[in-house]
Tab-separated table of C-alpha atoms in Angstrom:
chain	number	residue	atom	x	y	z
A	24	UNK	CA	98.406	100.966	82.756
A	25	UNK	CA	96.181	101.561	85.546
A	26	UNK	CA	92.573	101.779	85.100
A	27	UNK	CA	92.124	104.979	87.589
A	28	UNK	CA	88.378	105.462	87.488
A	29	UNK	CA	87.888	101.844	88.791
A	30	UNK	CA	90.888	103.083	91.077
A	31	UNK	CA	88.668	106.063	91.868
A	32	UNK	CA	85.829	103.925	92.276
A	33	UNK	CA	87.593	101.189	94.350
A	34	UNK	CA	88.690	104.028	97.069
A	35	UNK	CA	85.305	105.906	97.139
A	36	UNK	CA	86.808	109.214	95.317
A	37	UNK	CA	84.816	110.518	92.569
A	38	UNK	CA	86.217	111.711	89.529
A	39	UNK	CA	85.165	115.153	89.789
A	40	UNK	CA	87.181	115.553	93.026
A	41	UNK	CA	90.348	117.385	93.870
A	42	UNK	CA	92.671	114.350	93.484
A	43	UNK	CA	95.437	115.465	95.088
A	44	UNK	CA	97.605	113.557	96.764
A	45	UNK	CA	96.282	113.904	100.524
A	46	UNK	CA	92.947	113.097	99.536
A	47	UNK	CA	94.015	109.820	97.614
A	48	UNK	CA	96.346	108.946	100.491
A	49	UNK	CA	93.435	108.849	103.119
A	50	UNK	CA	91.313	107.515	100.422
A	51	UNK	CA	93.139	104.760	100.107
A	52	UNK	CA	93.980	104.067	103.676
A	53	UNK	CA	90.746	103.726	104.838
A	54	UNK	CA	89.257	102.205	102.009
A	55	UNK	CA	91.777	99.265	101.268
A	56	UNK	CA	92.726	96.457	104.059
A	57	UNK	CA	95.347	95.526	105.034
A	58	UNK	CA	95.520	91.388	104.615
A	59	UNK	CA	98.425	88.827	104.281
A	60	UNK	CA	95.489	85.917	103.497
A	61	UNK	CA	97.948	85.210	100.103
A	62	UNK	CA	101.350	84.374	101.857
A	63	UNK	CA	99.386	82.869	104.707
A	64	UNK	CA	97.304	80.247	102.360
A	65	UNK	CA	100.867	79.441	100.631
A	66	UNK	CA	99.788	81.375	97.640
A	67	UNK	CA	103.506	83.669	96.794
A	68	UNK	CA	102.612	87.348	95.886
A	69	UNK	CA	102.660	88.939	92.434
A	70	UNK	CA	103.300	92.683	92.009
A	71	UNK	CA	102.573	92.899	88.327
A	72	UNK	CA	100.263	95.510	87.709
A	73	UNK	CA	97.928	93.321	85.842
A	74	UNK	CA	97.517	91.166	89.397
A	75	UNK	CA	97.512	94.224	91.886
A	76	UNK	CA	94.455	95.685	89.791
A	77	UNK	CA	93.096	92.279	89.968
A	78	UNK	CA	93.068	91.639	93.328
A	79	UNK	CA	92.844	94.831	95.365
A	80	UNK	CA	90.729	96.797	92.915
A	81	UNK	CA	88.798	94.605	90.686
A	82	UNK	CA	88.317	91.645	93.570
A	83	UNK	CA	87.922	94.176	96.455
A	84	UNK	CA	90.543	92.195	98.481
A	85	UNK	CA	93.043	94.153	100.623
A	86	UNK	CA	97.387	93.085	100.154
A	87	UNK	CA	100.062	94.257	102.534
A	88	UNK	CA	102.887	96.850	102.153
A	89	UNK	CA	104.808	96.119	98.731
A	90	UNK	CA	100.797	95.525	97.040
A	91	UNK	CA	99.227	98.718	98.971
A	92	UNK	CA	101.984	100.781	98.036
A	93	UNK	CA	103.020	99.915	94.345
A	94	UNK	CA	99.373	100.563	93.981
A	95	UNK	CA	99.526	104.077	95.410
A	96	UNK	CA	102.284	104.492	93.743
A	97	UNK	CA	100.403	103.775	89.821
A	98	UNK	CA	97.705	105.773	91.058
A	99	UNK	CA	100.184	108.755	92.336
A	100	UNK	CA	101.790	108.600	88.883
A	101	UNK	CA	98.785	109.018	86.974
A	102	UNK	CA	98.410	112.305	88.270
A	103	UNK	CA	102.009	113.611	87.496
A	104	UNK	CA	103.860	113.325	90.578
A	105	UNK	CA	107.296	111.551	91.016
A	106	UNK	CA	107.129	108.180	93.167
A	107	UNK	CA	110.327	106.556	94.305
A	108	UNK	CA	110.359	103.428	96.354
A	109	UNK	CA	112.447	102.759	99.664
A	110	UNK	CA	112.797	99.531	101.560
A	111	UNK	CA	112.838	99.481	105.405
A	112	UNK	CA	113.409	97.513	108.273
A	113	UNK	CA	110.569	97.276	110.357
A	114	UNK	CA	111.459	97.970	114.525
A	115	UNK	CA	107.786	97.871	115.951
A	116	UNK	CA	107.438	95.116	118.270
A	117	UNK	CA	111.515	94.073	118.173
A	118	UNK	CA	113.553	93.588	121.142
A	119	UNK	CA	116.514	96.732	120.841
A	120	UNK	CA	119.676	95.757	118.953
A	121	UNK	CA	117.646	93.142	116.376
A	122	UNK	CA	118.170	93.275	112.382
A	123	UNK	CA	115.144	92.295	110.817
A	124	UNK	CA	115.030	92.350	106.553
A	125	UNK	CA	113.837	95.070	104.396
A	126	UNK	CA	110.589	93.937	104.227
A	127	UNK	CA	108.534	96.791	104.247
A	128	UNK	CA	108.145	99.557	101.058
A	129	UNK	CA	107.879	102.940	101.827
A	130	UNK	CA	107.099	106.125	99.276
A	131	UNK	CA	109.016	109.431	98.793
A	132	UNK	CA	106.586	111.306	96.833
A	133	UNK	CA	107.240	114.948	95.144
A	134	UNK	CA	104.207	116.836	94.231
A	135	UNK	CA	104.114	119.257	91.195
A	136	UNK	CA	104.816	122.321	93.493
A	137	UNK	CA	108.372	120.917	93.927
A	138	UNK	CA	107.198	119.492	97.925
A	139	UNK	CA	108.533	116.116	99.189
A	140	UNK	CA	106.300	113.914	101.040
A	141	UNK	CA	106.515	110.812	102.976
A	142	UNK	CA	103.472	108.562	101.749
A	143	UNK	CA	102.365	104.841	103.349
A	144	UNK	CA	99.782	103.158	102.771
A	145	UNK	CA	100.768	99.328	103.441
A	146	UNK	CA	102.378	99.202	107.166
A	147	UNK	CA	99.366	97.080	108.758
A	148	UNK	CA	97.795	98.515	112.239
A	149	UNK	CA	99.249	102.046	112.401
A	150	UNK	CA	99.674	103.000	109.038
A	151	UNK	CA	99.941	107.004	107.755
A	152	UNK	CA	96.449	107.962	107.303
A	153	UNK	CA	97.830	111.329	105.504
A	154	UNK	CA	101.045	111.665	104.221
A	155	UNK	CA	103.758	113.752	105.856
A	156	UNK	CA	106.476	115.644	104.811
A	157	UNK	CA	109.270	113.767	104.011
A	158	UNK	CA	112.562	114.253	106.588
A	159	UNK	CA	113.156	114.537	109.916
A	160	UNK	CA	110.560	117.038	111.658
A	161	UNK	CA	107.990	117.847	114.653
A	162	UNK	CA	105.191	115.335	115.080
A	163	UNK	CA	102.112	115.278	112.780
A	164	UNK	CA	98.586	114.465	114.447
A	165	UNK	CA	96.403	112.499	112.564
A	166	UNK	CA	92.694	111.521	113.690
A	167	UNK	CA	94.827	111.034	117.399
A	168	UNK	CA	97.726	109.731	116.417
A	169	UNK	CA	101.102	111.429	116.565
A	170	UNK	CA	103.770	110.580	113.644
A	171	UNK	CA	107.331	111.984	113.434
A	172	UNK	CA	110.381	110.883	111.944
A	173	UNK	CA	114.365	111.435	113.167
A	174	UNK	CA	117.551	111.002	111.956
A	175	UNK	CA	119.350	108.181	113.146
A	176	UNK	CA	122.783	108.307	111.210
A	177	UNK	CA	121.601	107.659	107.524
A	178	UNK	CA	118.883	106.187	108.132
A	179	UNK	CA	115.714	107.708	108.945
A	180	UNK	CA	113.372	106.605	111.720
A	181	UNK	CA	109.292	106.690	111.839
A	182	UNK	CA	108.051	106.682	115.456
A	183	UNK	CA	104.640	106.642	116.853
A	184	UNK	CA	103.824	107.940	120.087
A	185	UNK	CA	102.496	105.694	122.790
A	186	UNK	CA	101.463	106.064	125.659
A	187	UNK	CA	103.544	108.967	125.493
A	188	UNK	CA	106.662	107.746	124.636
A	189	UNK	CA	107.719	107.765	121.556
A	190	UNK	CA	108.480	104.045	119.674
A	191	UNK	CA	110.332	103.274	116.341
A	192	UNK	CA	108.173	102.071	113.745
A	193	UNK	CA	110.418	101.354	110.840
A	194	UNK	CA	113.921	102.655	109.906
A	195	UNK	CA	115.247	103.275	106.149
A	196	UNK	CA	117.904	104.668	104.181
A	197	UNK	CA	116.464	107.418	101.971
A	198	UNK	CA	117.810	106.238	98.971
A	199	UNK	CA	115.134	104.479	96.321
A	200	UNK	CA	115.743	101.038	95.360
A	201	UNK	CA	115.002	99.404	92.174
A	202	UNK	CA	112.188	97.351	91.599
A	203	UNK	CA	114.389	93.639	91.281
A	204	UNK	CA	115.064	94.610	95.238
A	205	UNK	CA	111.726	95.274	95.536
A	206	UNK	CA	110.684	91.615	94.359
A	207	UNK	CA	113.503	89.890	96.368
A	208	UNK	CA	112.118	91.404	99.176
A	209	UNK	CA	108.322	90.495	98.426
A	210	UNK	CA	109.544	87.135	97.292
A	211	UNK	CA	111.032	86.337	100.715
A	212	UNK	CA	108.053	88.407	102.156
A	213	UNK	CA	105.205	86.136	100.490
A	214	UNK	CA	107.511	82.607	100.628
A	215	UNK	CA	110.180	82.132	103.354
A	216	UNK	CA	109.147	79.880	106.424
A	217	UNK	CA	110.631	82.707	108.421
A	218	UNK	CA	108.033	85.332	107.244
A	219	UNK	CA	105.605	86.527	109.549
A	220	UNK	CA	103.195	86.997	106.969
A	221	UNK	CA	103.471	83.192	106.026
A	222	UNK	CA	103.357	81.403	109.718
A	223	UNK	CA	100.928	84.588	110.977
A	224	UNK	CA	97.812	85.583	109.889
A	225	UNK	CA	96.655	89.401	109.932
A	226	UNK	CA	93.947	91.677	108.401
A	227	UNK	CA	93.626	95.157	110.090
A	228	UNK	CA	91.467	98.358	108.928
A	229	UNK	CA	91.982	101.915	109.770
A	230	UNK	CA	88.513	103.727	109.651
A	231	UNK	CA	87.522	107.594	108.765
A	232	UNK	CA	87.174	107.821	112.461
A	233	UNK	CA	90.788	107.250	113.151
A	234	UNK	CA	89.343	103.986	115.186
A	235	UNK	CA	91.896	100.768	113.861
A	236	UNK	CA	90.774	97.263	114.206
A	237	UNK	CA	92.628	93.950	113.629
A	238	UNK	CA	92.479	90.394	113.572
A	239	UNK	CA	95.351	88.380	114.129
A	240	UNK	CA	97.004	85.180	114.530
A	241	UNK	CA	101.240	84.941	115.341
A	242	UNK	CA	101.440	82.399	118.061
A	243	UNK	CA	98.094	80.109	117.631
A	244	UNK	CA	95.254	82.472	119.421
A	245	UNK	CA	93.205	84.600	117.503
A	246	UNK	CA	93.252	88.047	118.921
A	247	UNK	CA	90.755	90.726	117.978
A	248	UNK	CA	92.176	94.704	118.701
A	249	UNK	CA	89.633	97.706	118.151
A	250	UNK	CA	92.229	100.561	119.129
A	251	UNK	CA	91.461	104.278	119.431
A	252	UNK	CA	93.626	107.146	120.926
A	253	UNK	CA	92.260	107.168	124.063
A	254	UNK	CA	92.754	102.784	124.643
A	255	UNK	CA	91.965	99.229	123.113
A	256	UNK	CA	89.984	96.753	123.724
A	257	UNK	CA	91.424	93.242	122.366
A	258	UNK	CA	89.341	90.004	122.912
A	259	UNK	CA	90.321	86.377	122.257
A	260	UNK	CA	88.020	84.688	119.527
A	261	UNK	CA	87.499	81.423	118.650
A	262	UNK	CA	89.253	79.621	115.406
A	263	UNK	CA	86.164	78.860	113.653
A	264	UNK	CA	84.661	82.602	113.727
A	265	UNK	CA	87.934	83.936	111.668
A	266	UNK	CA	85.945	83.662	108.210
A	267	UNK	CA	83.106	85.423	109.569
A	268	UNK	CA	84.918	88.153	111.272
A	269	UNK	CA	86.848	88.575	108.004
A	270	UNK	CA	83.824	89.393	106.026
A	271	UNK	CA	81.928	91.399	108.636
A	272	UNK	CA	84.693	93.671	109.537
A	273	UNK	CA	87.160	93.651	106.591
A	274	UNK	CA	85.292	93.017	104.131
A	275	UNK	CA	87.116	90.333	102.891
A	276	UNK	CA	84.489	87.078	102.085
A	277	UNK	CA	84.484	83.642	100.444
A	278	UNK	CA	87.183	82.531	102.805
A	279	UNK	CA	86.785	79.429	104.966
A	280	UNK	CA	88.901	76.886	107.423
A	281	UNK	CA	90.972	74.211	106.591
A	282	UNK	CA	90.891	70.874	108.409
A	283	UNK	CA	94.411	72.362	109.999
A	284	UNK	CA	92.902	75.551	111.231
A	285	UNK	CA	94.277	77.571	108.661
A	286	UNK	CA	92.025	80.259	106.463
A	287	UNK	CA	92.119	78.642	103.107
């Protein structure tokens, strides 16, 4: 069971506030990093709740989609509201025409007014800061950004809008899945070779501000994004300043280089 004040606590929401879901969605968002320092250090990824409070709420450590969002999801639940999980394929930064996995987990959310909502907390740089309603619809501005989904045959489609065009984000079948899909998918997620999150190395924050800033490492240079509306500014840094940038900006500390350049 989830221990909600240190929830509360771990999200900067105080008990006497007007929980609703909104508020814990941004909460959350800006609060928690995004990280994939577990898959990347060869360490696979545990969704029991026991570990999730562990790690993201008790250790102060960020996790990526199936962690952020399973823990939404407790905290969601705790206040009455129906959760059901969906797995997507994630499009952003895909040539057209490729198949990736289902490798990212996605919330459909119905409040106690009978409402349906589209909640994310977990997708990395250019997550939902608030959720939206669930379905295909007009875009939704947040802090900046512009979110909308469509309907792409039965599958539905998030898309951002940049540099105004809109771009696919992630496509998924609105159907929930149950949770031994939800493992297979983190298993390959945390483990395979072919995982991003096992040969790359992110951690990215999204601020009150709407301002979202990343570190990152896919192809062997270490790439540092502050990104607004209005343009980024990205910067090459050295290897040996990725601990240092990880505690400073992320919040994320006791993390050091191995002798093969890898955050250990």
């Amino acid at each position: 069971m989830l221990d909600f004040a240190a929830y509360l606590e771990r999200v900067g929401l105080g008990a006497g506030e007007r929980l609703t879901l909104g508020a814990i969605h941004r909460a959350h968002a800006t609060s928690i990093a995004f990280e994939n320092l577990d898959p990347h250090r060869g360490i696979p990824v545990s969704l029991a709740q026991e570990d999730l409070e562990r790690k993201l709420v008790h250790g102060r450590r960020g996790g990526y989609c199936f962690e952020q969002n399973l823990l939404l999801s407790s905290a969601l639940e705790h206040l009455g509201l129906t959760v059901e999980p969906m797995l997507a394929r994630v499009r952003r930064g895909a040539p057209p025409g490729t198949v990736r996995p289902r490798s990212h987990l996605v919330l459909r959310v119905t409040g106690r007014d009978g409402r349906v909502w589209h909640a994310d907390v977990g997708f990395g740089l250019g997550t939902l800061i608030d959720p939206i309603p669930f379905g295909p619809g007009g875009a939704h501005e947040q802090f900046g950004w512009s979110f909308r989904v469509r309907e792409e045959g039965t599958e539905l489609v998030l898309q951002t809008l940049d540099d105004g065009a809109w771009s696919d984000v992630y496509a998924f079948s609105p159907q929930p899945v149950p949770r031994v899909d939800i493992e297979m998918s983190n298993w390959w997620a945390s483990t395979s070779p072919q995982s991003p999150f096992v040969f790359g190395l992110i951690a990215a924050a999204h601020r009150p501000d709407g301002v979202r800033e990343s570190i990152s490492d896919w192809s062997g240079l270490v790439e540092l994004r502050v990104q607004s509306p209005d343009g980024a500014q990205v910067s090459e840094q050295p290897r040996d300043a990725i601990p240092e940038l990880l505690a400073e900006r992320f919040a994320l500390s006791g993390f050091e280089l191995g002798s093969d350049g890898r955050v250990r």
